[in-house]
Short mmCIF file of C-alpha atoms in Angstrom, two decimals:
data_model
loop_
_atom_site.label_atom_id
_atom_site.label_comp_id
_atom_site.label_asym_id
_atom_site.label_seq_id
_atom_site.Cartn_x
_atom_site.Cartn_y
_atom_site.Cartn_z
CA UNK A 459 25.67 -63.58 56.44
CA UNK A 460 24.39 -66.15 54.22
CA UNK A 461 25.50 -69.61 54.32
CA UNK A 462 28.91 -69.62 52.29
CA UNK A 463 28.27 -73.68 51.49
CA UNK A 464 26.23 -75.11 48.79
CA UNK A 465 25.55 -78.73 47.81
CA UNK A 466 27.55 -79.37 44.47
CA UNK A 467 27.74 -82.39 42.07
CA UNK A 468 30.79 -84.27 43.49
CA UNK A 469 31.54 -85.51 39.72
CA UNK A 470 31.61 -82.29 38.63
CA UNK A 471 34.02 -81.69 41.62
CA UNK A 472 36.03 -84.38 40.67
CA UNK A 473 36.39 -83.35 37.23
CA UNK A 474 37.53 -80.09 37.95
CA UNK A 475 39.82 -81.10 40.44
CA UNK A 476 42.80 -83.28 39.55
CA UNK A 477 45.23 -84.79 41.84
CA UNK A 478 48.37 -85.42 39.40
CA UNK A 479 50.25 -82.84 38.02
CA UNK A 480 49.56 -79.91 40.26
CA UNK A 481 50.13 -81.24 43.76
CA UNK A 482 53.30 -79.11 44.15
CA UNK A 483 51.05 -76.00 43.22
CA UNK A 484 48.44 -77.07 45.93
CA UNK A 485 51.21 -77.62 48.56
CA UNK A 486 52.39 -74.22 48.03
CA UNK A 487 49.06 -72.46 47.02
CA UNK A 488 48.15 -70.98 50.47
CA UNK A 489 51.89 -71.05 52.19
CA UNK A 490 52.55 -67.41 51.36
CA UNK A 491 49.38 -65.94 52.90
CA UNK A 492 50.66 -63.33 54.95
CA UNK A 493 48.86 -63.56 58.49
CA UNK A 494 48.37 -60.86 60.73
CA UNK A 495 49.98 -60.83 64.27
CA UNK A 496 47.76 -63.12 66.28
CA UNK A 497 46.05 -64.39 63.53
CA UNK A 498 46.07 -68.50 63.13
CA UNK A 499 45.12 -70.43 60.60
CA UNK A 500 42.49 -73.12 61.40
CA UNK A 501 41.76 -75.08 58.31
CA UNK A 502 42.21 -75.46 54.54
CA UNK A 503 40.36 -77.11 51.86
CA UNK A 504 40.42 -77.82 48.35
CA UNK A 505 36.89 -76.60 47.02
CA UNK A 506 35.32 -74.94 44.17
CA UNK A 507 34.23 -71.10 43.99
CA UNK A 508 31.19 -70.71 42.43
CA UNK A 509 31.89 -67.36 40.94
CA UNK A 510 28.73 -65.39 39.49
CA UNK A 511 30.71 -64.43 36.55
CA UNK A 512 32.89 -67.36 35.36
CA UNK A 513 31.20 -70.12 37.16
CA UNK A 514 33.02 -73.08 38.96
CA UNK A 515 36.78 -72.05 40.23
CA UNK A 516 38.61 -74.68 41.44
CA UNK A 517 41.02 -73.78 44.36
CA UNK A 518 41.70 -73.84 48.09
CA UNK A 519 40.03 -72.06 50.85
CA UNK A 520 41.70 -70.93 54.26
CA UNK A 521 40.01 -70.08 57.34
CA UNK A 522 41.64 -68.27 60.07
CA UNK A 523 40.56 -66.87 63.03
CA UNK A 524 40.01 -63.52 61.45
CA UNK A 525 39.44 -64.11 57.97
CA UNK A 526 38.36 -66.27 54.58
CA UNK A 527 41.18 -66.50 51.95
CA UNK A 528 40.72 -68.26 48.63
CA UNK A 529 42.81 -68.73 45.74
CA UNK A 530 42.24 -70.14 42.47
CA UNK A 531 44.37 -73.46 41.38
CA UNK A 532 44.47 -72.86 37.57
CA UNK A 533 47.15 -70.56 36.78
CA UNK A 534 45.12 -69.59 33.66
CA UNK A 535 42.33 -68.14 36.15
CA UNK A 536 43.70 -65.96 38.68
CA UNK A 537 41.53 -65.42 41.18
CA UNK A 538 41.49 -64.69 44.76
CA UNK A 539 39.00 -63.58 47.59
CA UNK A 540 40.18 -62.19 50.86
CA UNK A 541 37.40 -61.60 53.38
CA UNK A 542 37.50 -60.43 56.75
CA UNK A 543 34.73 -62.95 59.04
CA UNK A 544 31.71 -61.19 59.81
CA UNK A 545 32.26 -58.48 57.34
CA UNK A 546 29.20 -57.14 54.91
CA UNK A 547 30.58 -57.38 51.20
CA UNK A 548 30.63 -53.81 49.82
CA UNK A 549 29.00 -55.28 46.56
CA UNK A 550 26.31 -57.05 48.53
CA UNK A 551 27.71 -60.40 46.86
CA UNK A 552 26.86 -63.84 48.49
CA UNK A 553 30.03 -65.76 48.52
CA UNK A 554 29.26 -69.55 47.80
CA UNK A 555 31.58 -72.52 47.65
CA UNK A 556 31.21 -76.26 46.88
CA UNK A 557 32.93 -79.22 48.60
CA UNK A 558 33.01 -82.94 47.93
CA UNK A 559 30.06 -84.87 50.06
CA UNK A 560 32.48 -86.80 52.14
CA UNK A 561 32.05 -87.18 55.80
CA UNK A 562 31.02 -84.00 57.29
CA UNK A 563 33.59 -81.59 55.78
CA UNK A 564 31.18 -79.28 54.56
CA UNK A 565 29.29 -78.79 58.05
CA UNK A 566 32.81 -78.45 59.80
CA UNK A 567 33.72 -75.41 57.33
CA UNK A 568 30.28 -73.54 58.13
CA UNK A 569 30.70 -74.10 61.76
CA UNK A 570 34.18 -72.81 61.61
CA UNK A 571 33.07 -69.95 59.32
CA UNK A 572 30.06 -69.35 61.70
CA UNK A 573 31.94 -69.51 65.04
CA UNK A 574 34.93 -67.16 64.37
CA UNK A 575 32.51 -64.58 62.13
CA UNK A 576 30.45 -64.54 65.47
CA UNK A 577 33.24 -65.00 68.29
CA UNK A 578 31.33 -63.34 71.11
CA UNK A 579 28.47 -65.62 70.48
CA UNK A 580 31.01 -68.58 70.81
CA UNK A 581 32.82 -67.37 73.91
CA UNK A 582 35.78 -66.06 72.04
CA UNK A 583 37.47 -62.51 72.27
CA UNK A 584 37.06 -60.31 69.18
CA UNK A 585 40.10 -60.89 66.89
CA UNK A 586 41.04 -57.03 67.85
CA UNK A 587 41.75 -58.05 71.31
CA UNK A 588 43.61 -61.43 70.07
CA UNK A 589 46.20 -58.94 67.56
CA UNK A 590 49.71 -58.48 68.87
CA UNK A 591 49.94 -55.20 66.51
CA UNK A 592 51.61 -52.23 68.43
CA UNK A 593 50.10 -48.71 67.50
CA UNK A 594 51.54 -45.52 68.45
CA UNK A 595 50.62 -43.91 72.00
CA UNK A 596 49.23 -40.92 70.57
CA UNK A 597 46.24 -42.70 69.47
CA UNK A 598 43.39 -41.88 66.99
CA UNK A 599 43.85 -38.32 65.53
CA UNK A 600 42.03 -38.18 62.39
CA UNK A 601 39.11 -36.15 63.40
CA UNK A 602 39.62 -32.86 64.92
CA UNK A 603 36.41 -30.82 65.31
CA UNK A 604 38.18 -27.43 64.98
CA UNK A 605 40.10 -28.39 61.79
CA UNK A 606 36.75 -29.86 60.51
CA UNK A 607 35.02 -26.75 61.34
CA UNK A 608 37.77 -24.44 59.38
CA UNK A 609 37.57 -26.61 56.51
CA UNK A 610 34.14 -25.98 56.04
CA UNK A 611 34.80 -22.23 56.44
CA UNK A 612 33.75 -21.72 59.94
CA UNK A 613 33.36 -19.99 62.31
CA UNK A 614 32.00 -17.03 60.28
CA UNK A 615 29.41 -13.81 60.74
CA UNK A 616 26.59 -16.29 60.64
CA UNK A 617 27.91 -19.29 62.55
CA UNK A 618 29.99 -19.84 66.03
CA UNK A 619 31.96 -22.56 67.97
CA UNK A 620 30.83 -23.14 71.40
CA UNK A 621 32.15 -24.92 74.20
CA UNK A 622 29.18 -25.09 76.37
CA UNK A 623 29.19 -28.67 76.46
CA UNK A 624 33.05 -29.24 77.24
CA UNK A 625 31.94 -31.31 80.36
CA UNK A 626 28.72 -32.83 78.84
CA UNK A 627 26.61 -31.07 80.98
CA UNK A 628 24.58 -29.80 78.30
CA UNK A 629 24.13 -33.15 76.67
CA UNK A 630 26.00 -36.11 77.53
CA UNK A 631 25.66 -37.79 74.21
CA UNK A 632 26.95 -34.57 71.97
CA UNK A 633 30.35 -33.80 71.18
CA UNK A 634 32.26 -31.08 73.25
CA UNK A 635 32.62 -28.93 70.41
CA UNK A 636 29.43 -27.42 68.63
CA UNK A 637 28.48 -24.84 66.11
CA UNK A 638 25.53 -22.90 66.41
CA UNK A 639 23.94 -19.76 65.02
CA UNK A 640 26.21 -16.32 65.79
CA UNK A 641 22.87 -14.74 67.21
CA UNK A 642 22.21 -17.27 69.89
CA UNK A 643 23.24 -17.22 73.54
CA UNK A 644 24.28 -19.82 75.88
CA UNK A 645 21.34 -19.47 78.03
CA UNK A 646 18.95 -19.79 74.90
CA UNK A 647 20.98 -23.23 74.45
CA UNK A 648 20.33 -24.29 77.72
CA UNK A 649 16.58 -23.47 77.17
CA UNK A 650 16.35 -24.99 74.26
CA UNK A 651 18.16 -28.17 75.31
CA UNK A 652 15.17 -28.31 78.06
CA UNK A 653 12.72 -28.96 75.21
CA UNK A 654 14.80 -31.38 72.97
CA UNK A 655 14.88 -35.35 73.69
CA UNK A 656 18.07 -35.95 75.91
CA UNK A 657 19.03 -32.26 75.36
CA UNK A 658 20.09 -33.00 71.82
CA UNK A 659 19.48 -29.37 70.60
CA UNK A 660 19.75 -28.24 67.12
CA UNK A 661 23.59 -27.98 66.03
CA UNK A 662 25.14 -27.67 62.45
CA UNK A 663 26.54 -30.73 60.99
CA UNK A 664 27.82 -29.19 57.48
CA UNK A 665 27.51 -25.70 55.52
CA UNK A 666 27.50 -25.45 51.99
CA UNK A 667 30.34 -22.83 50.81
CA UNK A 668 28.65 -21.26 48.01
CA UNK A 669 25.17 -20.92 49.12
CA UNK A 670 25.55 -20.89 53.00
CA UNK A 671 22.68 -23.48 53.14
CA UNK A 672 23.45 -25.75 56.17
CA UNK A 673 22.35 -29.46 57.52
CA UNK A 674 21.29 -29.12 61.15
CA UNK A 675 20.77 -32.35 63.43
CA UNK A 676 18.93 -32.56 66.49
CA UNK A 677 16.14 -35.02 68.35
CA UNK A 678 12.62 -34.43 68.60
CA UNK A 679 10.69 -31.59 70.75
CA UNK A 680 9.18 -32.82 73.94
CA UNK A 681 5.57 -31.48 72.96
CA UNK A 682 3.72 -34.49 74.31
CA UNK A 683 0.20 -35.26 74.59
CA UNK A 684 -0.54 -31.86 75.97
CA UNK A 685 1.08 -29.79 72.81
CA UNK A 686 3.21 -28.17 74.98
CA UNK A 687 5.06 -24.93 73.11
CA UNK A 688 8.66 -23.80 73.65
CA UNK A 689 9.00 -20.31 72.28
CA UNK A 690 12.99 -20.74 72.95
CA UNK A 691 13.28 -23.12 70.64
CA UNK A 692 10.97 -21.63 67.89
CA UNK A 693 12.98 -18.78 67.70
CA UNK A 694 16.25 -20.51 67.76
CA UNK A 695 14.76 -22.60 64.60
CA UNK A 696 13.97 -19.18 62.98
CA UNK A 697 17.43 -17.86 63.51
CA UNK A 698 18.83 -20.88 61.92
CA UNK A 699 16.69 -20.04 58.89
CA UNK A 700 17.66 -16.50 58.97
CA UNK A 701 21.34 -17.64 58.84
CA UNK A 702 21.36 -18.02 54.92
CA UNK A 703 18.17 -16.06 54.58
CA UNK A 704 16.29 -18.72 53.30
CA UNK A 705 12.22 -18.13 53.15
CA UNK A 706 11.60 -21.22 54.59
CA UNK A 707 13.27 -23.65 56.77
CA UNK A 708 12.64 -27.54 56.12
CA UNK A 709 12.23 -29.70 58.88
CA UNK A 710 13.04 -33.37 58.10
CA UNK A 711 11.38 -36.13 60.40
CA UNK A 712 12.73 -39.58 59.57
CA UNK A 713 9.87 -41.16 60.76
CA UNK A 714 6.43 -42.25 59.69
CA UNK A 715 3.90 -39.98 60.63
CA UNK A 716 2.03 -42.12 62.66
CA UNK A 717 5.10 -43.06 64.44
CA UNK A 718 5.88 -39.31 65.47
CA UNK A 719 2.26 -38.69 66.73
CA UNK A 720 2.30 -42.07 68.88
CA UNK A 721 5.71 -40.67 70.30
CA UNK A 722 3.54 -38.02 71.86
CA UNK A 723 2.24 -40.76 74.16
CA UNK A 724 5.99 -40.86 75.85
CA UNK A 725 6.14 -37.01 75.95
CA UNK A 726 7.95 -36.64 72.33
CA UNK A 727 6.20 -35.33 69.28
CA UNK A 728 7.10 -33.08 66.26
CA UNK A 729 7.19 -29.23 65.26
CA UNK A 730 3.73 -28.00 64.88
CA UNK A 731 2.04 -24.99 63.19
CA UNK A 732 3.67 -22.64 65.60
CA UNK A 733 7.06 -23.00 64.09
CA UNK A 734 6.92 -19.81 61.77
CA UNK A 735 8.90 -19.94 58.27
CA UNK A 736 9.11 -23.68 58.52
CA UNK A 737 7.83 -26.78 56.89
CA UNK A 738 7.63 -30.27 58.23
CA UNK A 739 8.40 -33.15 55.92
CA UNK A 740 7.92 -36.92 56.98
CA UNK A 741 10.18 -38.85 55.36
CA UNK A 742 8.56 -42.11 56.29
CA UNK A 743 11.63 -44.23 56.57
CA UNK A 744 10.42 -47.61 58.17
CA UNK A 745 11.94 -49.65 60.66
CA UNK A 746 15.08 -52.45 59.78
CA UNK A 747 12.93 -54.76 58.10
CA UNK A 748 11.14 -52.84 55.53
CA UNK A 749 14.60 -51.11 54.86
CA UNK A 750 16.46 -54.63 54.48
CA UNK A 751 13.54 -55.37 51.67
CA UNK A 752 14.23 -52.48 50.10
CA UNK A 753 17.92 -53.25 50.23
CA UNK A 754 17.15 -56.55 48.51
CA UNK A 755 15.14 -55.10 46.00
CA UNK A 756 18.40 -53.04 45.22
CA UNK A 757 20.40 -56.01 45.29
CA UNK A 758 18.43 -57.59 42.56
CA UNK A 759 18.56 -54.50 40.68
CA UNK A 760 22.33 -54.53 40.22
CA UNK A 761 23.71 -58.10 41.34
CA UNK A 762 22.88 -59.88 38.84
CA UNK A 763 21.82 -57.27 36.28
CA UNK A 764 18.27 -56.95 35.44
CA UNK A 765 16.80 -56.45 31.81
CA UNK A 766 17.18 -52.93 30.71
CA UNK A 767 13.50 -52.50 30.03
CA UNK A 768 12.45 -53.07 33.55
CA UNK A 769 15.49 -51.43 35.28
CA UNK A 770 13.73 -47.99 35.94
CA UNK A 771 10.73 -49.33 37.36
CA UNK A 772 12.71 -51.86 39.58
CA UNK A 773 14.74 -48.84 40.81
CA UNK A 774 11.60 -47.06 41.42
CA UNK A 775 10.06 -49.98 43.77
CA UNK A 776 13.14 -49.92 45.92
CA UNK A 777 12.14 -46.37 47.15
CA UNK A 778 15.66 -46.17 47.80
CA UNK A 779 16.14 -42.88 46.17
CA UNK A 780 13.45 -41.22 48.19
CA UNK A 781 15.92 -40.76 50.98
CA UNK A 782 18.26 -38.00 49.34
CA UNK A 783 15.82 -35.42 49.72
CA UNK A 784 17.76 -33.69 52.41
CA UNK A 785 20.94 -33.13 49.51
CA UNK A 786 18.65 -32.04 46.99
CA UNK A 787 17.17 -29.16 49.31
CA UNK A 788 20.39 -27.78 50.32
CA UNK A 789 22.04 -28.06 47.02
CA UNK A 790 19.20 -25.83 46.05
CA UNK A 791 19.86 -22.98 48.88
CA UNK A 792 17.54 -24.07 51.54
CA UNK A 793 18.79 -24.91 55.10
CA UNK A 794 17.29 -27.88 56.73
CA UNK A 795 16.84 -29.30 59.72
CA UNK A 796 16.95 -33.39 60.32
CA UNK A 797 15.82 -35.57 63.50
CA UNK A 798 14.14 -38.74 64.26
CA UNK A 799 13.39 -39.59 67.67
CA UNK A 800 16.41 -39.22 69.64
CA UNK A 801 18.76 -38.21 66.57
CA UNK A 802 21.22 -40.67 66.89
CA UNK A 803 20.08 -43.42 64.07
CA UNK A 804 18.49 -42.61 61.19
CA UNK A 805 19.36 -38.97 61.55
CA UNK A 806 22.88 -39.87 61.12
CA UNK A 807 22.38 -41.96 58.32
CA UNK A 808 20.52 -38.88 56.10
CA UNK A 809 22.95 -36.28 57.34
CA UNK A 810 25.89 -38.35 56.42
CA UNK A 811 24.67 -39.51 53.22
CA UNK A 812 23.70 -35.88 52.30
CA UNK A 813 27.31 -34.67 53.10
CA UNK A 814 28.91 -37.52 51.18
CA UNK A 815 26.77 -36.19 48.06
CA UNK A 816 27.37 -32.52 48.47
CA UNK A 817 31.03 -32.37 49.60
CA UNK A 818 33.98 -34.23 47.87
CA UNK A 819 35.84 -34.29 50.65
CA UNK A 820 34.08 -37.24 52.73
CA UNK A 821 34.67 -39.46 49.51
CA UNK A 822 38.25 -39.50 50.40
CA UNK A 823 39.54 -42.17 52.68
CA UNK A 824 40.31 -39.81 55.34
CA UNK A 825 37.03 -37.94 54.58
CA UNK A 826 35.02 -41.10 55.18
CA UNK A 827 36.79 -41.79 58.46
CA UNK A 828 36.41 -37.98 59.73
CA UNK A 829 32.85 -38.32 58.79
CA UNK A 830 32.14 -41.66 60.46
CA UNK A 831 33.60 -40.23 63.65
CA UNK A 832 32.00 -36.83 63.43
CA UNK A 833 28.27 -37.58 62.48
CA UNK A 834 28.27 -41.22 64.14
CA UNK A 835 30.63 -41.72 67.05
CA UNK A 836 30.87 -38.02 68.50
CA UNK A 837 27.11 -38.00 68.17
CA UNK A 838 26.45 -40.91 70.16
CA UNK A 839 25.19 -43.44 67.94
CA UNK A 840 24.67 -46.43 70.09
CA UNK A 841 27.06 -48.91 68.56
CA UNK A 842 27.20 -51.03 71.92
CA UNK A 843 23.74 -50.92 72.77
CA UNK A 844 23.50 -53.64 69.82
CA UNK A 845 25.03 -56.44 71.36
CA UNK A 846 22.61 -57.55 74.22
CA UNK A 847 25.26 -57.12 76.63
CA UNK A 848 23.67 -57.04 80.18
CA UNK A 849 25.18 -53.80 81.23
CA UNK A 850 23.08 -52.39 78.41
CA UNK A 851 20.00 -53.88 79.11
CA UNK A 852 17.71 -52.01 81.65
CA UNK A 853 17.29 -53.75 85.10
CA UNK A 854 13.86 -52.13 85.46
CA UNK A 855 12.73 -53.26 82.21
CA UNK A 856 13.64 -56.53 82.65
CA UNK A 857 11.78 -57.05 86.13
CA UNK A 858 8.82 -55.04 84.20
CA UNK A 859 8.31 -57.83 81.68
CA UNK A 860 8.88 -60.75 84.26
CA UNK A 861 6.21 -59.13 86.32
CA UNK A 862 3.76 -58.95 83.70
CA UNK A 863 4.79 -62.25 82.20
CA UNK A 864 6.11 -61.36 79.05
CA UNK A 865 8.21 -63.30 77.38
CA UNK A 866 11.69 -62.22 75.56
CA UNK A 867 14.12 -63.91 73.57
CA UNK A 868 17.58 -64.54 75.54
CA UNK A 869 20.81 -64.48 73.66
CA UNK A 870 21.69 -64.27 70.71
CA UNK A 871 20.74 -60.54 70.52
CA UNK A 872 17.61 -59.37 68.90
CA UNK A 873 17.20 -56.78 65.94
CA UNK A 874 16.63 -53.40 68.14
CA UNK A 875 13.23 -52.93 66.79
CA UNK A 876 11.90 -56.12 68.01
CA UNK A 877 11.09 -55.00 71.33
CA UNK A 878 7.60 -54.43 73.32
CA UNK A 879 7.33 -50.75 72.61
CA UNK A 880 8.40 -51.10 68.66
CA UNK A 881 5.73 -53.75 68.58
CA UNK A 882 3.48 -51.39 70.04
CA UNK A 883 3.82 -48.78 67.37
CA UNK A 884 3.45 -51.52 64.60
CA UNK A 885 0.01 -52.53 66.20
CA UNK A 886 -0.97 -48.70 66.27
CA UNK A 887 -0.09 -48.08 62.69
CA UNK A 888 -1.92 -50.93 61.26
CA UNK A 889 -5.13 -49.75 63.18
CA UNK A 890 -4.60 -46.25 62.31
CA UNK A 891 -4.08 -47.00 58.71
CA UNK A 892 -7.25 -49.13 58.76
CA UNK A 893 -9.24 -45.88 59.47
CA UNK A 894 -7.64 -43.44 56.71
CA UNK A 895 -7.27 -40.32 58.53
CA UNK A 896 -7.39 -37.32 56.11
CA UNK A 897 -5.23 -34.46 57.83
CA UNK A 898 -3.08 -34.48 60.84
CA UNK A 899 -5.55 -33.24 63.07
CA UNK A 900 -7.64 -36.42 62.10
CA UNK A 901 -4.65 -38.16 62.53
CA UNK A 902 -3.78 -37.28 66.36
CA UNK A 903 -7.33 -37.79 67.33
CA UNK A 904 -7.36 -41.28 65.47
CA UNK A 905 -3.90 -42.34 67.27
CA UNK A 906 -5.33 -41.39 70.64
CA UNK A 907 -8.28 -43.58 70.01
CA UNK A 908 -6.79 -46.57 68.85
CA UNK A 909 -3.81 -46.30 71.53
CA UNK A 910 -6.71 -46.65 74.12
CA UNK A 911 -8.00 -49.80 72.33
CA UNK A 912 -4.96 -52.08 72.41
CA UNK A 913 -4.70 -54.52 74.91
CA UNK A 914 -1.96 -55.23 76.88
CA UNK A 915 -1.36 -58.67 75.28
CA UNK A 916 -0.26 -57.10 72.44
CA UNK A 917 2.90 -55.96 73.90
CA UNK A 918 5.66 -58.31 73.64
CA UNK A 919 7.96 -59.39 70.48
CA UNK A 920 6.11 -59.75 67.05
CA UNK A 921 8.13 -62.58 65.97
CA UNK A 922 8.98 -65.31 68.59
CA UNK A 923 11.27 -67.13 66.16
CA UNK A 924 13.18 -64.28 65.07
CA UNK A 925 17.00 -64.34 66.07
CA UNK A 926 19.39 -61.75 64.40
CA UNK A 927 23.04 -61.08 64.81
CA UNK A 928 22.58 -57.56 63.56
CA UNK A 929 25.02 -55.04 64.75
CA UNK A 930 24.02 -51.68 64.32
CA UNK A 931 21.70 -52.49 61.46
CA UNK A 932 21.40 -48.33 60.47
CA UNK A 933 25.20 -48.03 60.23
CA UNK A 934 25.08 -50.99 57.91
CA UNK A 935 22.66 -49.59 55.63
CA UNK A 936 24.87 -46.32 55.72
CA UNK A 937 27.99 -48.17 54.62
CA UNK A 938 25.93 -49.94 52.00
CA UNK A 939 24.99 -46.48 50.33
CA UNK A 940 28.40 -45.52 50.60
CA UNK A 941 29.65 -47.90 48.56
CA UNK A 942 26.53 -47.41 45.94
CA UNK A 943 27.20 -43.75 45.55
CA UNK A 944 30.97 -44.09 44.85
CA UNK A 945 30.33 -46.87 42.01
CA UNK A 946 27.54 -45.23 40.40
#
């Protein structure tokens, strides 16, 4: 969250805010703000909101332990801002305020906002544990897997529902109810699980009612450096292709190709030529820092507006539209399989965005709730592991880093891709790019050669001064995409 306080000319502030005829209005302005159970007023101040559309707007800002609330003083200017602290604006807007330069009022406001926007970093509980609001005892019942499958027209003569994972024995990060090809048997699923990272087998996420094309998600195959094959896995993907009689099954690997090849060193990899009637496409989705730059360019286009003559070229430079290929394939009648490494980060973003574009139900309030629980929560997106909590940090990893004398940054938590292995991939990618491989075979050979050349001193964080407060950045990108699509 960008700094919400900016320097503003105090003389202009005095001009805008008079202390004469509207004192009673100022007194009553924030008195009628309805607080949530457990919400407390922390401070309120007269201020100016720097509106990007109408300029300076005088008013009062209220900071609570939950939100920032601003209301204009001028009865002719009706403007209210009500923003939960720590939230990311749906239109990528940075809220800017100006206060008189008296004492430390600006710093006080900023520090209070920062404190309550990131409560865990300041020894405070999350607001969810402070509010005394009462809920029914039945809990959350928005998403019911069987009902959602029935809404999509499942089961049918091509796809069936299985409870093979009812005790989380097949895959401990998958839901208990899965949709798989009708021709597949339970023993087939177990053999396929043994060849997929963390047992995350290809399962149906969504089916097109008209052309019966499907979106299937999974994790990477465990090919390894020796190039292992698994005929059960190969047959299983072909059964998925046959389910809607498409000539080729498109396999979308969200990673850059060099990352996919590098994952062979840790036992992972990607589908090779042995997968008949399948086409592998690398989507080259980069890490959070590259994606953040892409988002920044998108923001520059829509807020504020750029000149029409540069709009298309600016849009192309964001590369944002390159990540909707999944929806394009499915709408044309071709089934797709989507994965990254473990299939719980970029995979969820790709499948969810495609489903939003293809299914109007997910563009309703209830539908988006179902989608988030179905594609993100039930399929094991690691929301909790982005907080650097000790119980989410491997003891063995910390001990190894200590013995090797690698220095790592302490709390606050780091962006999840600023870790030793990600730094190695970045180093490998630069080295491989310099040698310009011409095909996938040359790419594999060069990767192995350059991997062996990387010195141990290159392991560690690439940016020693970087400190992020990110919480699940992939999910943040997804939510932003949702808003963009609903407004354009």
